[in-house]
Tab-separated table of C-alpha atoms in Angstrom:
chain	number	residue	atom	x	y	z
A	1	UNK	CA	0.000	0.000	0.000
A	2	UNK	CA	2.981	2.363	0.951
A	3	UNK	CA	4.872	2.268	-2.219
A	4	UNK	CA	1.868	1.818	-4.670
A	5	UNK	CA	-0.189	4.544	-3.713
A	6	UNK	CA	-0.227	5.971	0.077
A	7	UNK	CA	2.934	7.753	-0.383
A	8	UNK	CA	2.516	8.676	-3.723
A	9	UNK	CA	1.814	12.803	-4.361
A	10	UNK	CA	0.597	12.118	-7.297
A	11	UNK	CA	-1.926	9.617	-7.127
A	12	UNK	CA	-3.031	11.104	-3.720
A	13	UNK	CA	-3.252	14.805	-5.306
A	14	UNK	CA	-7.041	14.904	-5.455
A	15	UNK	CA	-8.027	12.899	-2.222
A	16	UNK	CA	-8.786	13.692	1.347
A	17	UNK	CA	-5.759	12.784	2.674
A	18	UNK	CA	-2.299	13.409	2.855
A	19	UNK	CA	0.692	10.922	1.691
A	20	UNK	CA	1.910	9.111	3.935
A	21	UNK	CA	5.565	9.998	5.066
A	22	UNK	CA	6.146	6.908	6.800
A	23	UNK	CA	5.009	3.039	6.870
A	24	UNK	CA	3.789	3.221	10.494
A	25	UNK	CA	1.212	5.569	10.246
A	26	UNK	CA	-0.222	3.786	7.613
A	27	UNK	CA	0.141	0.755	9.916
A	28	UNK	CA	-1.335	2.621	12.357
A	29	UNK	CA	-4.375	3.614	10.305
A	30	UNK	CA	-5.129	-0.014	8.433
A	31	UNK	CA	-4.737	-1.440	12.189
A	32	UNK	CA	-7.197	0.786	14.007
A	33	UNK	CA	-9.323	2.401	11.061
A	34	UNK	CA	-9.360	0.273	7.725
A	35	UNK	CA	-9.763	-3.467	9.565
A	36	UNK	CA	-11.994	-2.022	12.535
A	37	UNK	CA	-14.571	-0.660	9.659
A	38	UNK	CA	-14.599	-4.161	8.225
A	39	UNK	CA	-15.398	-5.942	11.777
A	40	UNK	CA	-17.875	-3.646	12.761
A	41	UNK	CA	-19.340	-2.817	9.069
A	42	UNK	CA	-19.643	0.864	10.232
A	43	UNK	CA	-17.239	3.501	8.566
A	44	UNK	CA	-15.584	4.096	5.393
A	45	UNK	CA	-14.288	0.191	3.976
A	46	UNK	CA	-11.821	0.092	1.523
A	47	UNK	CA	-10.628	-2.775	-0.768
A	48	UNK	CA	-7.237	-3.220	-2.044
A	49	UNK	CA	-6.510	-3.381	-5.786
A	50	UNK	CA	-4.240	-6.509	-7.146
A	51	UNK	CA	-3.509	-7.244	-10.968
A	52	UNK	CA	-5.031	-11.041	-11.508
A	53	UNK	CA	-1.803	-11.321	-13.193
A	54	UNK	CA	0.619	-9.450	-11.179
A	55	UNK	CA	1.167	-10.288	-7.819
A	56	UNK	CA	1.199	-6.731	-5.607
A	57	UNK	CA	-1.546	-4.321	-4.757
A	58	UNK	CA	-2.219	-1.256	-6.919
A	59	UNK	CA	-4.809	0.919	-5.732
A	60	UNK	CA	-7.966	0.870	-3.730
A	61	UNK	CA	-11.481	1.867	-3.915
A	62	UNK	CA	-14.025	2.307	-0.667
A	63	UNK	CA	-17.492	2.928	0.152
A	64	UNK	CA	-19.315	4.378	3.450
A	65	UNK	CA	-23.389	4.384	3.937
A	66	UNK	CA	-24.189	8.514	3.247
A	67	UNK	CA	-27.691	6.860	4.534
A	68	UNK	CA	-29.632	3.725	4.211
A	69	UNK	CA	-30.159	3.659	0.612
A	70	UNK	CA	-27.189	5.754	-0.814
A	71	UNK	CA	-23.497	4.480	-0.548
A	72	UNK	CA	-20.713	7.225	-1.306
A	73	UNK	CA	-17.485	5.805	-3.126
A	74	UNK	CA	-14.215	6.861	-3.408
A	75	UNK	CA	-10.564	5.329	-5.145
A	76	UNK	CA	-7.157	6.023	-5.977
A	77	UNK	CA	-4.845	4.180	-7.849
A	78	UNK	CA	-0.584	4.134	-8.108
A	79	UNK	CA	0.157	6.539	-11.092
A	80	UNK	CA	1.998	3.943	-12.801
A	81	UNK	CA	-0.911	1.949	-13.074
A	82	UNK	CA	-2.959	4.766	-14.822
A	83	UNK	CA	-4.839	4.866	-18.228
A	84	UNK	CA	-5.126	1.577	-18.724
A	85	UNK	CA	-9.304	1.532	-17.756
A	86	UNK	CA	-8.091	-0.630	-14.065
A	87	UNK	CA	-10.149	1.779	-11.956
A	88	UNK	CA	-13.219	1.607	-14.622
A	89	UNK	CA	-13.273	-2.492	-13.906
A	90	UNK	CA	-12.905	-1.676	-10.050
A	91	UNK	CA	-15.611	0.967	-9.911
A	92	UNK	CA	-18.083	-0.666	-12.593
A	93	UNK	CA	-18.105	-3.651	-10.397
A	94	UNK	CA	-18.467	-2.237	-6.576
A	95	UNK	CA	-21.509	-0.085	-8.220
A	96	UNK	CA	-22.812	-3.041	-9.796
A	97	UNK	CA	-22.483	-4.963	-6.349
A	98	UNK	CA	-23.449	-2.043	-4.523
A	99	UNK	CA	-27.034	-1.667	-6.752
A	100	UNK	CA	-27.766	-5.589	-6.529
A	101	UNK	CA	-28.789	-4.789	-3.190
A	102	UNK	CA	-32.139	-4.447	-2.704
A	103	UNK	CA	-31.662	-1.502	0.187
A	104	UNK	CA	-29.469	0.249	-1.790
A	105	UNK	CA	-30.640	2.780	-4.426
A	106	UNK	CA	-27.783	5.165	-5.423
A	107	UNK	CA	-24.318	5.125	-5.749
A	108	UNK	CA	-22.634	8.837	-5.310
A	109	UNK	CA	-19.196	10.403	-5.796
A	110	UNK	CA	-17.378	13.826	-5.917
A	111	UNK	CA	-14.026	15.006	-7.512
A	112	UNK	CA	-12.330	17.663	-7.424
A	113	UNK	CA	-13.245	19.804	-11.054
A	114	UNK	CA	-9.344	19.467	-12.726
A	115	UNK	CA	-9.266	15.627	-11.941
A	116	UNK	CA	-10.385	14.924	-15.611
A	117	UNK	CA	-9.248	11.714	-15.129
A	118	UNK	CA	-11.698	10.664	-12.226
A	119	UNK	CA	-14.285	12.190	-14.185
A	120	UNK	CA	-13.623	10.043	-16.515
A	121	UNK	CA	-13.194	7.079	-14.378
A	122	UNK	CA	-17.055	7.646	-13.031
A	123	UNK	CA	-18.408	8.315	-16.670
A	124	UNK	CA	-17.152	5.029	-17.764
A	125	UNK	CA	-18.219	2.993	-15.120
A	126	UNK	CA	-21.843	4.287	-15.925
A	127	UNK	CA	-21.997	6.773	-13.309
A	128	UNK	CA	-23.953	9.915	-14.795
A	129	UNK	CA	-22.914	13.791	-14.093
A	130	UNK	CA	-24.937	15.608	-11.781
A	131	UNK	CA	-24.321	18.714	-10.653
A	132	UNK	CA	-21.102	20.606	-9.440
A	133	UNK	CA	-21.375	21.649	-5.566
A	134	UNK	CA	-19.641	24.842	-4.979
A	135	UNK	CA	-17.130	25.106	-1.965
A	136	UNK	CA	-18.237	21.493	-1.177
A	137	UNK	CA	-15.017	20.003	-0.315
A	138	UNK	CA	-11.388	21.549	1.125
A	139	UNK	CA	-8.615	18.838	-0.749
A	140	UNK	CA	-5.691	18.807	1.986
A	141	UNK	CA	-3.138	18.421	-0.598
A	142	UNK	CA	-4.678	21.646	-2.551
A	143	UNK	CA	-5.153	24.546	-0.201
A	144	UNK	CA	-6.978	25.543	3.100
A	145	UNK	CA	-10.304	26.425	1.633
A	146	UNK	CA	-13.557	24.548	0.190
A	147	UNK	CA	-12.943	24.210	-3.244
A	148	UNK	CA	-16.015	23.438	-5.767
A	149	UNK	CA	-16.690	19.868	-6.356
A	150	UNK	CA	-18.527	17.759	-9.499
A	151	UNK	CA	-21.013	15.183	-8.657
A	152	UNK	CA	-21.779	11.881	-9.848
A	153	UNK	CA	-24.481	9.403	-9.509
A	154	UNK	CA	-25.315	5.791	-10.288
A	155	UNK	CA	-29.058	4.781	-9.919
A	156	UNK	CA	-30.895	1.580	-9.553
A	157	UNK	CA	-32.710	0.919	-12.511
A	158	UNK	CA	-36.722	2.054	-12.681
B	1	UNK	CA	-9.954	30.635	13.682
B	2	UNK	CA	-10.899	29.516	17.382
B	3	UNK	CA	-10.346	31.436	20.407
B	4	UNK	CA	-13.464	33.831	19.370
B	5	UNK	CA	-15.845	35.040	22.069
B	6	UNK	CA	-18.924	34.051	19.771
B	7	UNK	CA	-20.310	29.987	20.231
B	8	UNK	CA	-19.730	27.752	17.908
B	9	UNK	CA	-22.325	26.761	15.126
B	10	UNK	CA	-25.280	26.371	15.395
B	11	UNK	CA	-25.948	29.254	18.559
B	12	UNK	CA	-29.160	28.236	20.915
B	13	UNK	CA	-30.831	31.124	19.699
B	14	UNK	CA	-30.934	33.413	16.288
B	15	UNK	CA	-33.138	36.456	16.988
B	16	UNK	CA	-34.488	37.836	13.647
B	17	UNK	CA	-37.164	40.627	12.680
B	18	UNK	CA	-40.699	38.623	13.208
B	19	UNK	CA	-39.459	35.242	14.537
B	20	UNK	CA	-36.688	33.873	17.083
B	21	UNK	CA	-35.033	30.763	16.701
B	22	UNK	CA	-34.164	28.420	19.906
B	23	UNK	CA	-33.703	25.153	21.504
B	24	UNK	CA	-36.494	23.358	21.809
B	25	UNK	CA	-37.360	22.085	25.593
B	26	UNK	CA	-39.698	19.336	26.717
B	27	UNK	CA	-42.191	21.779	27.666
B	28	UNK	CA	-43.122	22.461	23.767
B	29	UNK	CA	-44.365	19.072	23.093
B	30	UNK	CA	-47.470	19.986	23.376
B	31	UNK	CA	-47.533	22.868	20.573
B	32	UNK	CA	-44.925	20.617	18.290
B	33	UNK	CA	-47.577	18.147	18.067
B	34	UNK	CA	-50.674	20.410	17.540
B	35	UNK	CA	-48.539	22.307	15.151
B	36	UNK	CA	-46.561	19.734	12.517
B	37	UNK	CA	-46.201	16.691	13.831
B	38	UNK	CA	-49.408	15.035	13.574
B	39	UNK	CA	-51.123	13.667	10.638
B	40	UNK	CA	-53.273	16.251	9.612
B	41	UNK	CA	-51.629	19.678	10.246
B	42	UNK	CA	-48.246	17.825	9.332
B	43	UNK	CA	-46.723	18.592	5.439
B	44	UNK	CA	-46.467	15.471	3.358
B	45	UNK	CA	-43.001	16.493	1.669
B	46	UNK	CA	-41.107	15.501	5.001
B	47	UNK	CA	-38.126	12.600	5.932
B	48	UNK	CA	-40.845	11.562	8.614
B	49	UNK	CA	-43.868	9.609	9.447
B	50	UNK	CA	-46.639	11.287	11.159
B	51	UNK	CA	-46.347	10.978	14.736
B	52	UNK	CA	-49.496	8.982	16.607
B	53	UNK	CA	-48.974	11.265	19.627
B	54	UNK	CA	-47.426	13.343	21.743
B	55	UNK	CA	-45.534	10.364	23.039
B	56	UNK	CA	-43.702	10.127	20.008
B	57	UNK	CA	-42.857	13.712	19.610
B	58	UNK	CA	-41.543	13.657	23.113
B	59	UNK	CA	-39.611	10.507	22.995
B	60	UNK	CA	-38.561	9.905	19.054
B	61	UNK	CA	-38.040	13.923	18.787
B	62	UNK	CA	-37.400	16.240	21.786
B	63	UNK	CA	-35.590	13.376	23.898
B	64	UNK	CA	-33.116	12.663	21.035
B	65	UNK	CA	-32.106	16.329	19.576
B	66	UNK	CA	-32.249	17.759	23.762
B	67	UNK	CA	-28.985	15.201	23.645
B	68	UNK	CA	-27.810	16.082	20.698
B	69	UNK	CA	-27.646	20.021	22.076
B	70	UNK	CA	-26.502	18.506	25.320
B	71	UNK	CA	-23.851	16.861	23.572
B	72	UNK	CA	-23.096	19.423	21.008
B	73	UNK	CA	-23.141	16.846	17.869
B	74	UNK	CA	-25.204	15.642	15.191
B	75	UNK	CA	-28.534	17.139	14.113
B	76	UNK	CA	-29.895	20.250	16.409
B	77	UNK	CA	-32.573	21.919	15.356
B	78	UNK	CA	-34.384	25.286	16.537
B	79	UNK	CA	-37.774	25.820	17.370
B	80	UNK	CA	-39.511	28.934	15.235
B	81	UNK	CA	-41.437	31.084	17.787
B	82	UNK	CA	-43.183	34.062	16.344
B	83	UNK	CA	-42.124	36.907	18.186
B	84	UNK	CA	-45.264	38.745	18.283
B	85	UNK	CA	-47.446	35.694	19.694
B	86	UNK	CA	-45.000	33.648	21.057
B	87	UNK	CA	-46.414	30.559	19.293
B	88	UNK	CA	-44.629	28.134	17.804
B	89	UNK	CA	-44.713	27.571	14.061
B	90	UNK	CA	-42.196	25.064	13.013
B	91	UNK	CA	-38.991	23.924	13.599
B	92	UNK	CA	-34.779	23.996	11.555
B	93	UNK	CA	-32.891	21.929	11.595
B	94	UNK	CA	-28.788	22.217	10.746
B	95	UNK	CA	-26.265	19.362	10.590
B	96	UNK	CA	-22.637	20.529	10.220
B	97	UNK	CA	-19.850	18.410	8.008
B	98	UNK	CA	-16.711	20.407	8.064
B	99	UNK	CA	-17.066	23.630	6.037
B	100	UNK	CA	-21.277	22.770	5.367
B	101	UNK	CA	-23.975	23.018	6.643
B	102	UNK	CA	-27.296	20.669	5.464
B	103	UNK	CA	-30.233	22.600	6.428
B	104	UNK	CA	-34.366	21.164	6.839
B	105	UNK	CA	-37.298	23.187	7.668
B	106	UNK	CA	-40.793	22.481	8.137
B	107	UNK	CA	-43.849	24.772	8.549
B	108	UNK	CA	-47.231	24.039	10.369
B	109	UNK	CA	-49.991	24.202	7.614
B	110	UNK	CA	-51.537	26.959	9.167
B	111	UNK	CA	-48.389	29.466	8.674
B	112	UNK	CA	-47.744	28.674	5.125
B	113	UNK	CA	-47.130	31.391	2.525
B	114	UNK	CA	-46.651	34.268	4.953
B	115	UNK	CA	-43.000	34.489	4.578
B	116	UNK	CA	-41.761	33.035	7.629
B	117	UNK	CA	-39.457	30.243	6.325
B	118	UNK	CA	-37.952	32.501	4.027
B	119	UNK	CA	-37.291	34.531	6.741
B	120	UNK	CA	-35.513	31.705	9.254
B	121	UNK	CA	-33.706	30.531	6.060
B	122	UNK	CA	-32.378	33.707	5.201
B	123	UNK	CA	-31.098	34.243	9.337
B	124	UNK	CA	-29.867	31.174	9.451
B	125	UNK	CA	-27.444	31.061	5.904
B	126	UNK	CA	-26.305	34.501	7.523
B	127	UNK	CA	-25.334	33.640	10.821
B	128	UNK	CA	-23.686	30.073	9.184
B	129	UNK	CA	-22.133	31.738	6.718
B	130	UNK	CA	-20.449	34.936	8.856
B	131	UNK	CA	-18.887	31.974	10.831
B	132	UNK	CA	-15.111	31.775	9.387
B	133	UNK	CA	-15.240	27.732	9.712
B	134	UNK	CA	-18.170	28.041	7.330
B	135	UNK	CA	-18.373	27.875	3.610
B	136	UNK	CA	-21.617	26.305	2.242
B	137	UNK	CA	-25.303	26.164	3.347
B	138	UNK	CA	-26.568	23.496	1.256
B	139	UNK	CA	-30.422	21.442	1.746
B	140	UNK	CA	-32.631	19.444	-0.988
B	141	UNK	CA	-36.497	18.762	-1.455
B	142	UNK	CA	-38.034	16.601	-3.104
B	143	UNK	CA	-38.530	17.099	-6.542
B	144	UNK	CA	-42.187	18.037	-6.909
B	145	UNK	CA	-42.259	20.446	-3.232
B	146	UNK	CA	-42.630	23.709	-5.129
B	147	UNK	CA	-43.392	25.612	-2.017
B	148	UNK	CA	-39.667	24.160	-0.428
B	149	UNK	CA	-37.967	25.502	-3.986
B	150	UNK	CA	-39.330	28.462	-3.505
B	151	UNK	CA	-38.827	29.441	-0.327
B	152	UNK	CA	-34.499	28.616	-0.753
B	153	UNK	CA	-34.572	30.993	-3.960
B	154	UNK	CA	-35.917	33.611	-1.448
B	155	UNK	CA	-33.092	33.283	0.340
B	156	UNK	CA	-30.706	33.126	-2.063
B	157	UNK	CA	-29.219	29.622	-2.318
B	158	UNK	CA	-28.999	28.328	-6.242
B	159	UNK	CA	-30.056	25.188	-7.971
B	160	UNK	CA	-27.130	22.719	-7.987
B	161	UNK	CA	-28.476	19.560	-9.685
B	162	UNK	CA	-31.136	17.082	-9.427
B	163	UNK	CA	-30.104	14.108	-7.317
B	164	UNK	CA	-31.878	11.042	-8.373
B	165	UNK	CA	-33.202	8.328	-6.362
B	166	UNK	CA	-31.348	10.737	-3.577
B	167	UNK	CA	-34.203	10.454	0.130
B	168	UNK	CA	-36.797	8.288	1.238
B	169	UNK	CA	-40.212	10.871	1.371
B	170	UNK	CA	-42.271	8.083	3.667
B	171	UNK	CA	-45.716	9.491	3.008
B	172	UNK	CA	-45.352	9.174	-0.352
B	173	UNK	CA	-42.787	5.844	-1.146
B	174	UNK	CA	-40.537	3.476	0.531
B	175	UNK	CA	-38.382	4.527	-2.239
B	176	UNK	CA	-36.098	7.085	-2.227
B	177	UNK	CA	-37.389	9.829	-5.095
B	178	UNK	CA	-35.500	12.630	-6.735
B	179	UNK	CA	-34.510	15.359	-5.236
B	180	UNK	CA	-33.200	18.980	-5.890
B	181	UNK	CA	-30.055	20.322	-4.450
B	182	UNK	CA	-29.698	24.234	-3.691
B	183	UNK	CA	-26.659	26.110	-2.037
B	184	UNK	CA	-25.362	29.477	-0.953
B	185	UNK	CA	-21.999	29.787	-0.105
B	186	UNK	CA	-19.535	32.259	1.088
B	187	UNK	CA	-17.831	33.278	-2.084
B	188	UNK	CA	-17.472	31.896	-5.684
B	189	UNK	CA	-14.609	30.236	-6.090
């Protein structure tokens, strides 16, 4: 996780996080965040990325409940890793998972309005453009203040 | 940022021309129920069942947001008193997340179209938003509550995008319906 993505500046850019400087804070966080989420199935969950064909991980994509019908997702992926439509497999299939619930109507996200690749990501995956939300989000990597963000939606369908 | 003499978001009390804003206290049950939370005076365009008495107002409303101001998290709303009368009339609510604020309002029946709500809407985006910490006062309706869309143009928030299959409106679906999303902020970025 260190070397493929958490420490990364680039592939963290857009995200709500800073790199990591260090492995033991991100030991710290997978120990008493990421695998406490999973056990208690409250919180945001992330999944790690592997290659079928390359041993390693790569990236990772999460989810958290906004409410009882509406999941909110969110991914990054190592920059060496991009443009090759990974993150469109990964995201296609947690909002097709996601939407073969029957409690769960909508699948959301947000990115910052220069991440044309994200944008991109969520387009392909079948996630539809909705609206951009202005001084929704401050990106830590980016600057002190909220910052407009787009928003994008996939739906159960009628 | 901190340090500042004036209380955090949201205050106990926003005192505006006709109406005050305030915590609520056990002793309004009474009028809550009389005034929105029962079946018929109730609006139908709300995240909320009916309640079947003023049990349930006291125990599934007041009990829960009292602890919530007690605690100084999670949703705590106001109680709209009209100044002149002193009666109750509705009731805001305000969630914070960060630099937002998600706002809900509702409005006995017998109050409607007189202004009020755009009046407590328009207080409450300028107290939020005179807050440094604060950048965005953001809330949604349902799709088809005209009267809702209306009364956040009034007070200057802006239509943001429709947000499909976005809240469950329980007097009308189990489903969750579309919804519109409005906004003021602080500045444009």
């Amino acid at each position: 996780m260190f070397d493929a993505y958490a420490s990364d500046p680039e592939a963290t850019r857009y995200l709500e996080w800073r790199p990591y400087v260090n492995v033991a804070d991100l030991r710290r966080y997978v120990r008493e965040i990421l695998v406490p989420a999973w056990e208690t199935g409250r919180g945001h969950r992330a999944w790690l990325i592997e290659r079928r064909d390359i041993p390693g991980v790569i990236g990772a994509i999460g989810f958290a409940m906004r409410h009882a019908s509406c999941v909110s997702v969110g991914y990054v992926l190592g920059h060496g890793h991009w443009g090759q439509g990974l993150m469109t497999e990964a995201l296609r299939a947690v909002c097709d998972r996601a939407l073969a619930d029957p409690k769960i109507y909508r699948v959301e996200a947000i990115c910052h309005p220069d991440n044309v690749a994200s944008s991109r990501v969520m387009e392909k995956s079948g996630m539809s453009y909705e609206g951009r939300l202005k001084r929704f989000f401050a990106f830590p990597n980016l600057g002190p203040e909220p910052v407009d963000c787009l928003l994008y939606a996939r739906v159960k369908e009628e | 940022m901190t340090g500042r003499a004036d209380p955090e978001f949201p205050p106990e009390r926003i005192e505006l021309e006709t109406l005050v804003l305030r915590r609520p206290m056990i002793e309004d049950v009474p009028a809550i129920y009389r005034g929105w939370t029962n079946a018929d005076e109730g609006p139908r365009y709300l995240s909320w069942m009916p309640h079947a008495s003023e049990d349930v107002t006291r125990d599934r409303f007041i009990r829960v947001v009292d602890a919530n101001w007690r605690n100084g998290e999670g949703e705590r709303p106001w109680m709209i008193e009209r100044r002149t009368t002193g009666e109750l009339v509705g009731a805001f609510a305000s969630r914070v997340d960060g630099a937002r604020v998600n706002v809900g309002y509702v409005l006995g029946r017998a109050f409607w179209n007189q202004g009020m709500m755009s009046e407590a809407l328009m207080g409450v985006i300028e107290v939020a938003l005179n807050r440094p910490e604060i950048w965005r006062v953001e809330a949604t309706c349902h799709y088809k509550n005209l009267a809702s869309k209306r009364v956040m143009e009034k007070a200057g928030m802006e239509f943001e995008g429709r947000l499909r299959r976005y809240a469950v409106y329980p007097q009308f679906s189990s489903l969750p319906a579309n919804c519109l999303l409005y906004a003021r902020v602080k500045e444009e970025s």
